[in-house]
Short mmCIF file of C-alpha atoms in Angstrom, two decimals:
data_model
loop_
_atom_site.label_atom_id
_atom_site.label_comp_id
_atom_site.label_asym_id
_atom_site.label_seq_id
_atom_site.Cartn_x
_atom_site.Cartn_y
_atom_site.Cartn_z
CA UNK A 2 0.00 0.00 0.00
CA UNK A 3 2.67 2.48 1.12
CA UNK A 4 4.82 1.43 -1.82
CA UNK A 5 2.02 2.26 -4.25
CA UNK A 6 1.45 5.63 -2.62
CA UNK A 7 5.15 6.50 -2.93
CA UNK A 8 5.19 5.26 -6.52
CA UNK A 9 2.26 7.48 -7.39
CA UNK A 10 3.81 10.45 -5.60
CA UNK A 11 6.98 10.04 -7.69
CA UNK A 12 4.85 9.73 -10.84
CA UNK A 13 3.03 12.94 -9.84
CA UNK A 14 6.28 14.91 -9.45
CA UNK A 15 7.72 13.46 -12.66
CA UNK A 16 4.59 14.25 -14.67
CA UNK A 17 4.41 17.84 -13.38
CA UNK A 18 8.11 18.44 -14.14
CA UNK A 19 7.87 16.83 -17.58
CA UNK A 20 4.82 18.91 -18.44
CA UNK A 21 6.08 22.29 -17.27
CA UNK A 22 9.72 21.98 -18.35
CA UNK A 23 9.39 20.05 -21.60
CA UNK A 24 5.85 19.64 -22.97
CA UNK A 25 4.57 23.15 -22.22
CA UNK A 26 7.23 24.50 -24.58
CA UNK A 27 6.15 22.29 -27.44
CA UNK A 28 3.61 23.80 -29.79
CA UNK A 29 3.56 22.10 -33.20
CA UNK A 30 2.42 24.32 -36.13
CA UNK A 31 1.02 26.82 -33.62
CA UNK A 32 -1.80 24.43 -32.73
CA UNK A 33 -0.82 21.09 -31.17
CA UNK A 34 0.06 21.29 -27.45
CA UNK A 35 0.75 17.98 -25.69
CA UNK A 36 -1.06 17.69 -22.32
CA UNK A 37 0.88 14.69 -21.11
CA UNK A 38 0.39 15.02 -17.34
CA UNK A 39 -3.05 13.38 -17.57
CA UNK A 40 -1.10 10.11 -17.71
CA UNK A 41 -1.22 10.30 -13.91
CA UNK A 42 -5.04 10.34 -13.90
CA UNK A 43 -5.10 7.54 -16.48
CA UNK A 44 -2.91 5.33 -14.30
CA UNK A 45 -4.79 5.81 -10.99
CA UNK A 46 -6.08 2.41 -9.74
CA UNK A 47 -9.73 1.73 -10.57
CA UNK A 48 -10.29 0.54 -6.99
CA UNK A 49 -9.41 3.97 -5.59
CA UNK A 50 -12.42 5.78 -4.11
CA UNK A 51 -13.88 8.46 -6.35
CA UNK A 52 -13.38 11.16 -3.69
CA UNK A 53 -9.64 10.49 -3.72
CA UNK A 54 -9.57 10.47 -7.51
CA UNK A 55 -11.25 13.91 -7.52
CA UNK A 56 -8.87 15.26 -4.88
CA UNK A 57 -5.64 14.19 -6.56
CA UNK A 58 -6.94 15.23 -9.99
CA UNK A 59 -7.81 18.67 -8.65
CA UNK A 60 -4.40 19.03 -6.97
CA UNK A 61 -2.61 17.91 -10.13
CA UNK A 62 -4.52 20.45 -12.21
CA UNK A 63 -3.85 23.18 -9.68
CA UNK A 64 -0.10 22.43 -9.64
CA UNK A 65 0.06 22.65 -13.43
CA UNK A 66 -1.96 25.90 -13.26
CA UNK A 67 0.45 27.51 -10.80
CA UNK A 68 3.38 26.65 -13.04
CA UNK A 69 1.88 27.70 -16.34
CA UNK A 70 -0.12 30.76 -15.14
CA UNK A 71 -3.45 29.37 -16.33
CA UNK A 72 -5.67 30.38 -13.41
CA UNK A 73 -7.90 27.40 -12.55
CA UNK A 74 -8.22 26.10 -16.12
CA UNK A 75 -6.42 22.80 -15.63
CA UNK A 76 -7.86 22.39 -12.12
CA UNK A 77 -11.42 22.57 -13.46
CA UNK A 78 -10.71 20.32 -16.45
CA UNK A 79 -8.90 17.76 -14.25
CA UNK A 80 -11.74 17.63 -11.71
CA UNK A 81 -14.28 16.99 -14.47
CA UNK A 82 -11.92 14.41 -15.96
CA UNK A 83 -11.60 12.63 -12.61
CA UNK A 84 -15.37 12.32 -12.43
CA UNK A 85 -15.66 10.88 -15.95
CA UNK A 86 -12.65 8.56 -15.87
CA UNK A 87 -14.40 5.47 -14.54
CA UNK A 88 -17.38 5.77 -16.89
CA UNK A 89 -15.00 6.00 -19.84
CA UNK A 90 -13.21 2.85 -18.72
CA UNK A 91 -16.51 1.02 -18.23
CA UNK A 92 -17.46 1.90 -21.78
CA UNK A 93 -14.75 -0.42 -23.12
CA UNK A 94 -14.22 -2.76 -20.18
CA UNK A 95 -17.51 -3.42 -18.34
CA UNK A 96 -16.22 -5.84 -15.66
CA UNK A 97 -13.44 -4.67 -13.37
CA UNK A 98 -13.00 -8.17 -11.93
CA UNK A 99 -11.43 -9.34 -15.20
CA UNK A 100 -8.50 -7.00 -14.78
CA UNK A 101 -5.24 -8.66 -13.78
CA UNK A 102 -4.26 -5.66 -11.67
CA UNK A 103 -6.18 -2.63 -10.46
CA UNK A 104 -3.95 -0.26 -12.42
CA UNK A 105 -5.03 0.37 -16.01
CA UNK A 106 -2.19 -0.60 -18.32
CA UNK A 107 -1.58 -2.29 -21.66
CA UNK A 108 -1.24 -5.64 -19.94
CA UNK A 109 -4.15 -5.46 -17.51
CA UNK A 110 -6.65 -4.20 -20.09
CA UNK A 111 -5.24 -5.54 -23.33
CA UNK A 112 -3.65 -3.33 -25.97
CA UNK A 113 -6.73 -2.36 -27.97
CA UNK A 114 -8.93 -1.57 -24.95
CA UNK A 115 -6.11 0.41 -23.34
CA UNK A 116 -5.51 2.45 -26.49
CA UNK A 117 -9.22 3.21 -26.82
CA UNK A 118 -9.32 4.24 -23.18
CA UNK A 119 -6.28 6.54 -23.51
CA UNK A 120 -7.59 8.06 -26.73
CA UNK A 121 -10.99 8.82 -25.19
CA UNK A 122 -9.41 10.37 -22.11
CA UNK A 123 -7.09 12.52 -24.26
CA UNK A 124 -9.98 13.65 -26.44
CA UNK A 125 -12.20 14.51 -23.47
CA UNK A 126 -9.42 16.32 -21.64
CA UNK A 127 -8.27 18.36 -24.65
CA UNK A 128 -11.88 19.29 -25.44
CA UNK A 129 -12.53 20.39 -21.84
CA UNK A 130 -9.27 22.28 -21.52
CA UNK A 131 -9.41 24.19 -24.79
CA UNK A 132 -13.07 25.04 -24.29
CA UNK A 133 -12.26 26.51 -20.88
CA UNK A 134 -9.12 28.25 -22.17
CA UNK A 135 -10.85 29.87 -25.14
CA UNK A 136 -13.95 30.78 -23.19
CA UNK A 137 -13.86 34.46 -24.09
CA UNK A 138 -11.91 34.35 -27.37
CA UNK A 139 -14.27 32.07 -29.18
CA UNK A 140 -13.22 30.98 -32.65
CA UNK A 141 -14.79 27.61 -33.61
CA UNK A 142 -12.51 26.66 -36.51
CA UNK A 143 -9.32 27.37 -34.62
CA UNK A 144 -10.65 25.68 -31.50
CA UNK A 145 -11.53 22.53 -33.44
CA UNK A 146 -8.07 22.27 -35.05
CA UNK A 147 -6.46 22.86 -31.65
CA UNK A 148 -8.51 20.12 -29.99
CA UNK A 149 -7.98 17.61 -32.79
CA UNK A 150 -4.22 18.15 -33.18
CA UNK A 151 -3.56 18.30 -29.43
CA UNK A 152 -5.56 15.11 -28.83
CA UNK A 153 -3.55 13.30 -31.47
CA UNK A 154 -0.19 14.53 -30.17
CA UNK A 155 -1.11 13.77 -26.54
CA UNK A 156 -2.33 10.30 -27.51
CA UNK A 157 0.88 9.49 -29.40
CA UNK A 158 3.12 10.62 -26.54
CA UNK A 159 1.03 8.79 -23.91
CA UNK A 160 1.19 5.58 -25.96
CA UNK A 161 4.94 5.95 -26.32
CA UNK A 162 5.39 6.43 -22.55
CA UNK A 163 3.20 3.41 -21.80
CA UNK A 164 4.96 1.10 -24.25
CA UNK A 165 8.35 2.15 -22.87
CA UNK A 166 7.19 1.42 -19.33
CA UNK A 167 5.62 -1.95 -20.12
CA UNK A 168 8.72 -3.11 -22.00
CA UNK A 169 10.90 -2.21 -19.05
CA UNK A 170 8.60 -4.17 -16.73
CA UNK A 171 8.83 -7.22 -18.96
CA UNK A 172 12.61 -7.14 -18.81
CA UNK A 173 12.49 -7.01 -15.05
CA UNK A 174 10.29 -10.11 -14.83
CA UNK B 2 -29.02 13.33 12.81
CA UNK B 3 -28.26 9.82 11.66
CA UNK B 4 -30.18 10.44 8.49
CA UNK B 5 -28.18 13.57 7.85
CA UNK B 6 -24.88 11.71 8.26
CA UNK B 7 -26.13 8.95 5.97
CA UNK B 8 -27.15 11.55 3.42
CA UNK B 9 -23.77 13.25 3.58
CA UNK B 10 -21.92 9.98 3.15
CA UNK B 11 -24.15 8.84 0.33
CA UNK B 12 -23.68 11.99 -1.67
CA UNK B 13 -20.14 12.83 -0.50
CA UNK B 14 -18.77 12.50 -4.04
CA UNK B 15 -21.06 15.24 -5.30
CA UNK B 16 -20.11 17.51 -2.41
CA UNK B 17 -16.40 16.95 -3.03
CA UNK B 18 -16.88 17.47 -6.76
CA UNK B 19 -18.90 20.67 -6.34
CA UNK B 20 -16.36 22.01 -3.84
CA UNK B 21 -13.43 21.56 -6.25
CA UNK B 22 -15.38 22.96 -9.20
CA UNK B 23 -16.27 26.06 -7.17
CA UNK B 24 -12.63 26.60 -6.14
CA UNK B 25 -11.48 26.22 -9.75
CA UNK B 26 -14.11 28.68 -10.93
CA UNK B 27 -13.06 31.23 -8.31
CA UNK B 28 -9.53 31.11 -9.76
CA UNK B 29 -10.83 31.04 -13.31
CA UNK B 30 -13.09 34.08 -13.08
CA UNK B 31 -10.74 36.23 -11.02
CA UNK B 32 -10.13 38.68 -13.84
CA UNK B 33 -7.85 41.20 -12.20
CA UNK B 34 -4.34 40.03 -13.09
CA UNK B 35 -2.70 42.45 -10.64
CA UNK B 36 -4.32 40.88 -7.59
CA UNK B 37 -2.98 37.34 -7.98
CA UNK B 38 -1.00 36.13 -5.02
CA UNK B 39 2.64 35.51 -5.85
CA UNK B 40 2.48 31.86 -4.67
CA UNK B 41 -0.32 31.12 -7.11
CA UNK B 42 1.77 32.21 -10.10
CA UNK B 43 4.97 31.15 -11.80
CA UNK B 44 6.83 33.90 -9.87
CA UNK B 45 6.59 31.85 -6.64
CA UNK B 46 9.77 30.55 -5.04
CA UNK B 47 9.36 26.87 -5.93
CA UNK B 48 7.90 27.31 -9.40
CA UNK B 49 10.38 29.99 -10.47
CA UNK B 50 13.23 27.98 -8.91
CA UNK B 51 12.41 25.01 -11.13
CA UNK B 52 12.12 27.23 -14.22
CA UNK B 53 15.42 28.83 -13.28
CA UNK B 54 17.13 25.43 -13.21
CA UNK B 55 15.79 24.45 -16.61
CA UNK B 56 16.68 27.91 -17.95
CA UNK B 57 20.29 27.27 -16.96
CA UNK B 58 20.33 24.54 -19.60
CA UNK B 59 18.09 26.01 -22.30
CA UNK B 60 19.52 29.54 -22.23
CA UNK B 61 22.43 28.40 -24.42
CA UNK B 62 20.17 27.37 -27.30
CA UNK B 63 19.57 30.74 -28.95
CA UNK B 64 22.87 32.46 -28.23
CA UNK B 65 23.87 32.78 -31.87
CA UNK B 66 20.73 34.67 -32.96
CA UNK B 67 20.72 36.81 -29.83
CA UNK B 68 24.33 37.72 -30.43
CA UNK B 69 23.67 38.70 -34.02
CA UNK B 70 20.75 40.91 -33.03
CA UNK B 71 22.85 42.58 -30.35
CA UNK B 72 25.66 43.23 -32.83
CA UNK B 73 23.20 44.85 -35.20
CA UNK B 74 21.71 47.00 -32.48
CA UNK B 75 25.18 47.92 -31.29
CA UNK B 76 26.13 49.06 -34.76
CA UNK B 77 22.97 51.11 -35.06
CA UNK B 78 23.53 52.74 -31.68
CA UNK B 79 27.12 53.51 -32.53
CA UNK B 80 26.01 55.23 -35.72
CA UNK B 81 23.48 57.23 -33.79
CA UNK B 82 26.07 58.15 -31.17
CA UNK B 83 28.52 59.35 -33.80
CA UNK B 84 25.94 61.50 -35.55
CA UNK B 85 24.81 62.92 -32.22
CA UNK B 86 28.38 63.70 -31.21
CA UNK B 87 28.87 65.56 -34.46
CA UNK B 88 25.66 67.47 -33.90
CA UNK B 89 26.61 68.32 -30.35
CA UNK B 90 29.97 69.56 -31.57
CA UNK B 91 28.20 71.86 -34.00
CA UNK B 92 25.97 73.31 -31.34
CA UNK B 93 28.87 73.81 -28.95
CA UNK B 94 30.75 75.70 -31.60
CA UNK B 95 27.75 77.78 -32.55
CA UNK B 96 26.87 78.82 -29.00
CA UNK B 97 30.40 79.19 -27.74
CA UNK B 98 30.31 82.93 -28.15
CA UNK B 99 27.00 83.21 -26.32
CA UNK B 100 28.50 81.35 -23.32
CA UNK B 101 25.49 79.12 -23.37
CA UNK B 102 26.03 75.79 -21.66
CA UNK B 103 24.75 72.69 -23.36
CA UNK B 104 22.33 70.89 -21.09
CA UNK B 105 23.12 67.49 -19.70
CA UNK B 106 20.32 65.38 -21.17
CA UNK B 107 17.64 64.36 -18.67
CA UNK B 108 17.69 60.63 -18.13
CA UNK B 109 14.49 59.70 -16.36
CA UNK B 110 14.72 56.01 -17.29
CA UNK B 111 16.94 53.26 -15.95
CA UNK B 112 17.25 49.70 -17.23
CA UNK B 113 17.34 46.52 -15.13
CA UNK B 114 18.64 43.51 -17.09
CA UNK B 115 16.78 40.21 -16.51
CA UNK B 116 16.61 36.74 -18.07
CA UNK B 117 13.40 35.11 -19.24
CA UNK B 118 13.07 31.77 -17.44
CA UNK B 119 9.60 30.79 -18.63
CA UNK B 120 7.56 31.96 -21.59
CA UNK B 121 4.53 30.85 -23.56
CA UNK B 122 3.19 31.95 -26.94
CA UNK B 123 0.59 29.28 -27.72
CA UNK B 124 -2.07 30.18 -25.15
CA UNK B 125 -4.77 32.82 -25.51
CA UNK B 126 -3.44 34.67 -22.42
CA UNK B 127 0.35 34.48 -22.27
CA UNK B 128 2.65 35.22 -19.36
CA UNK B 129 6.42 35.44 -18.97
CA UNK B 130 8.53 34.75 -15.87
CA UNK B 131 11.82 36.59 -15.33
CA UNK B 132 14.55 36.15 -12.75
CA UNK B 133 14.48 39.61 -11.11
CA UNK B 134 12.15 40.61 -8.30
CA UNK B 135 11.46 43.18 -5.61
CA UNK B 136 15.06 42.78 -4.33
CA UNK B 137 16.31 44.25 -7.61
CA UNK B 138 13.89 47.15 -7.47
CA UNK B 139 11.09 45.79 -9.63
CA UNK B 140 7.54 46.96 -9.02
CA UNK B 141 4.27 46.07 -10.75
CA UNK B 142 3.41 48.05 -13.90
CA UNK B 143 6.98 48.55 -15.07
CA UNK B 144 7.51 48.16 -18.81
CA UNK B 145 9.77 45.46 -20.26
CA UNK B 146 11.58 45.56 -23.63
CA UNK B 147 14.22 43.48 -25.39
CA UNK B 148 16.74 44.40 -28.10
CA UNK B 149 14.02 44.37 -30.79
CA UNK B 150 10.93 45.87 -29.21
CA UNK B 151 8.27 45.75 -26.50
CA UNK B 152 7.90 42.54 -24.47
CA UNK B 153 5.28 43.22 -21.80
CA UNK B 154 4.61 44.72 -18.40
CA UNK B 155 5.53 43.53 -14.88
CA UNK B 156 2.49 42.14 -13.14
CA UNK B 157 3.24 40.00 -10.06
CA UNK B 158 6.51 40.65 -8.20
CA UNK B 159 8.07 38.05 -5.93
CA UNK B 160 11.24 38.49 -3.91
CA UNK B 161 13.58 37.16 -6.60
CA UNK B 162 11.29 36.52 -9.55
CA UNK B 163 8.45 38.31 -11.31
CA UNK B 164 5.71 37.46 -13.73
CA UNK B 165 4.99 39.65 -16.73
CA UNK B 166 1.87 40.05 -18.80
CA UNK B 167 3.17 39.38 -22.28
CA UNK B 168 2.27 41.67 -25.17
CA UNK B 169 0.65 38.46 -26.45
CA UNK B 170 -2.15 38.80 -23.91
CA UNK B 171 -5.46 40.52 -24.69
CA UNK B 172 -5.47 41.96 -21.15
CA UNK B 173 -2.59 44.25 -22.13
CA UNK B 174 -3.28 47.33 -24.26
CA UNK B 175 -0.42 49.55 -25.33
CA UNK B 176 -0.79 53.13 -26.48
CA UNK B 177 1.08 53.50 -29.81
CA UNK B 178 1.40 55.91 -32.70
CA UNK B 179 2.62 55.88 -36.29
CA UNK B 180 6.19 57.17 -36.37
CA UNK B 181 6.39 60.82 -37.42
CA UNK B 182 2.68 61.28 -36.86
CA UNK B 183 0.96 62.26 -33.64
CA UNK B 184 -2.22 60.24 -34.19
CA UNK B 185 -2.28 57.42 -31.66
CA UNK B 186 -4.15 54.16 -31.23
CA UNK B 187 -4.22 51.20 -28.92
CA UNK B 188 -2.23 48.03 -29.69
CA UNK B 189 -3.75 44.73 -28.62
CA UNK B 190 -3.13 41.08 -29.46
CA UNK B 191 -6.05 39.19 -31.01
CA UNK B 192 -4.96 35.71 -29.87
CA UNK B 193 -4.10 34.30 -33.28
CA UNK B 194 -0.58 34.73 -34.59
CA UNK B 195 2.29 35.40 -32.12
CA UNK B 196 3.95 37.67 -34.72
CA UNK B 197 0.92 39.84 -35.40
CA UNK B 198 -1.16 42.28 -33.35
CA UNK B 199 -3.85 44.87 -34.04
CA UNK B 200 -3.60 48.64 -33.70
CA UNK B 201 -7.12 49.75 -32.89
CA UNK B 202 -8.84 53.09 -32.56
CA UNK B 203 -6.49 54.95 -34.89
CA UNK B 204 -8.36 58.12 -35.91
CA UNK B 205 -9.64 58.31 -39.46
CA UNK B 206 -7.54 61.34 -40.36
CA UNK B 207 -4.23 59.64 -39.55
CA UNK B 208 -1.91 59.27 -42.55
CA UNK B 209 -0.08 55.96 -42.88
CA UNK B 210 1.17 53.49 -45.44
CA UNK B 211 2.09 49.82 -45.28
CA UNK B 212 5.62 49.41 -43.99
CA UNK B 213 5.52 52.37 -41.60
CA UNK B 214 6.96 51.83 -38.13
CA UNK B 215 4.72 51.88 -35.07
CA UNK B 216 6.28 53.35 -31.90
CA UNK B 217 5.14 53.81 -28.32
CA UNK B 218 3.31 57.07 -27.68
CA UNK B 219 4.76 57.75 -24.25
CA UNK B 220 1.28 58.46 -22.86
CA UNK B 221 1.45 55.50 -20.51
CA UNK B 222 4.11 55.76 -17.84
CA UNK B 223 5.50 52.29 -18.52
CA UNK B 224 7.34 53.02 -21.75
CA UNK B 225 9.24 56.11 -22.92
CA UNK B 226 8.20 57.87 -26.10
CA UNK B 227 9.31 56.44 -29.45
CA UNK B 228 10.28 52.82 -28.72
CA UNK B 229 9.77 50.70 -31.85
CA UNK B 230 6.88 48.21 -31.55
CA UNK B 231 6.08 46.90 -35.01
CA UNK B 232 5.56 47.51 -38.71
CA UNK B 233 2.22 48.11 -40.45
CA UNK B 234 1.37 45.01 -42.47
CA UNK B 235 -2.09 46.00 -43.69
CA UNK B 236 -5.48 47.25 -42.59
CA UNK B 237 -8.47 45.41 -41.24
CA UNK B 238 -12.14 46.00 -41.92
CA UNK B 239 -13.88 47.60 -38.97
CA UNK B 240 -17.48 48.04 -37.96
CA UNK B 241 -16.81 51.52 -36.64
CA UNK B 242 -16.21 53.98 -39.45
CA UNK B 243 -14.51 56.67 -37.39
CA UNK B 244 -11.41 54.63 -36.64
CA UNK B 245 -8.90 52.51 -38.53
CA UNK B 246 -7.77 49.12 -37.32
CA UNK B 247 -4.33 48.14 -38.62
CA UNK B 248 -2.58 44.77 -38.64
CA UNK B 249 0.90 45.14 -37.14
CA UNK B 250 3.86 42.81 -37.53
CA UNK B 251 5.59 42.84 -34.14
CA UNK B 252 9.34 43.44 -34.05
CA UNK B 253 9.83 41.31 -30.94
CA UNK B 254 10.30 37.60 -31.61
CA UNK B 255 8.44 36.06 -28.67
CA UNK B 256 9.51 32.52 -29.50
CA UNK B 257 13.15 33.41 -28.79
CA UNK B 258 13.10 35.76 -25.81
CA UNK B 259 16.27 35.52 -23.75
CA UNK B 260 17.52 38.70 -22.09
CA UNK B 261 15.09 41.53 -21.46
CA UNK B 262 15.34 45.00 -19.94
CA UNK B 263 12.90 46.25 -17.33
CA UNK B 264 12.37 50.01 -17.58
CA UNK B 265 12.53 51.58 -14.18
CA UNK B 266 11.29 55.12 -14.45
CA UNK B 267 12.37 57.66 -11.86
CA UNK B 268 9.71 60.01 -13.13
CA UNK B 269 6.80 57.61 -13.11
CA UNK B 270 6.34 57.67 -9.35
CA UNK B 271 6.47 61.46 -9.42
CA UNK B 272 3.95 61.76 -12.25
CA UNK B 273 1.71 59.27 -10.53
CA UNK B 274 1.92 61.24 -7.31
CA UNK B 275 0.90 64.39 -9.15
CA UNK B 276 -1.97 62.57 -10.81
CA UNK B 277 -3.30 61.08 -7.58
CA UNK B 278 -2.95 64.43 -5.81
CA UNK B 279 -4.91 66.10 -8.57
CA UNK B 280 -7.69 63.57 -8.50
CA UNK B 281 -7.84 63.77 -4.71
CA UNK B 282 -8.11 67.55 -4.86
CA UNK B 283 -10.81 67.30 -7.51
CA UNK B 284 -12.69 64.82 -5.37
CA UNK B 285 -12.45 67.17 -2.40
CA UNK B 286 -13.72 70.05 -4.49
CA UNK B 287 -16.66 68.01 -5.63
#
């Protein structure tokens, strides 16, 4: 239990640092911004109580907000994301008991289900975030391109991180 | 009582959820950028410290371009200095007989050099973090420029770091005029292209042509008169017929900001004092 908590704490710090130091500076073609820190919310165990999921999601969003000067935007999007996470997973994987471990990963869910899950989460998060961010400067065409390109970029990077991690785990076994 | 506790436990998720959403919305709709607490921005000790560390690595990346721009500016300044020296010489000779002393030029502005440690250009409201703070004499509402043009205005000041509102932020409006012309307008970013901004509310009678330089008007206390801002790239259609709206290509390259200069004005506090005194007196009269 304690080991998992420490593992997740380290993941939290790593994700925040990676996002603010590296990924926040990436902006492909003026549109695509990778929002990679949601990997932390994706990886939270499904058995974790929803109140805890909301709390850590909110804190994660708030930390990113403080670093990138986006007052409350990520915090709001992350809280909404935390609420929707389980329903999204149930969409593709109705029975939790079939999972080999409580943590969503390529192995515990199977590659195709996991990819669908990550893609949906990326799409929902990018939609939420860019809608909140462009609240007052509304420009539908630009917003749509931003959401689509950022979702794709986020999805690709998240898949890359996950495949790197699962390969390393296989070597260890 | 028991029922109440049961109710609270049953719907605890919704309470927690609503609580976080309300907190987020409080941050989100707090529209006054000057009232943010320093710990809630990138000028805080921890956040700026981390940006500072990463800046130590990334600051080497653009040295070549920065160096070239500095050389160019240096050459231009040297030219200007030489021509001014020649002019001064002329005046001294001309007024020698009249025993008129040439005035020491008034220098109301002072520069504080700072490094940009965090910057964004892709968001609708952009901010910049620099590594100088109240210890170095920075105060909110000081103007910031780099070797090419205007960068932004100081907004939240921490002890060692500060956050700027970038020119690429619709919250920031800059009073500008067409060079060699006294008609002025208000420069604002429209959230699209980080190289382009709009000059709004330029009076209809103003004379301009594409390629003219836009400079600061000096009406705001943040920037001195005549600092280059951008070049006219074309005009926009407007709903209001009494004013022009021009599309301006900004001279500052926001994707490669490295070293910036904060303008500390000795006069600004004095002018401000006069202004507040005046308004207070007016209020008393009324």
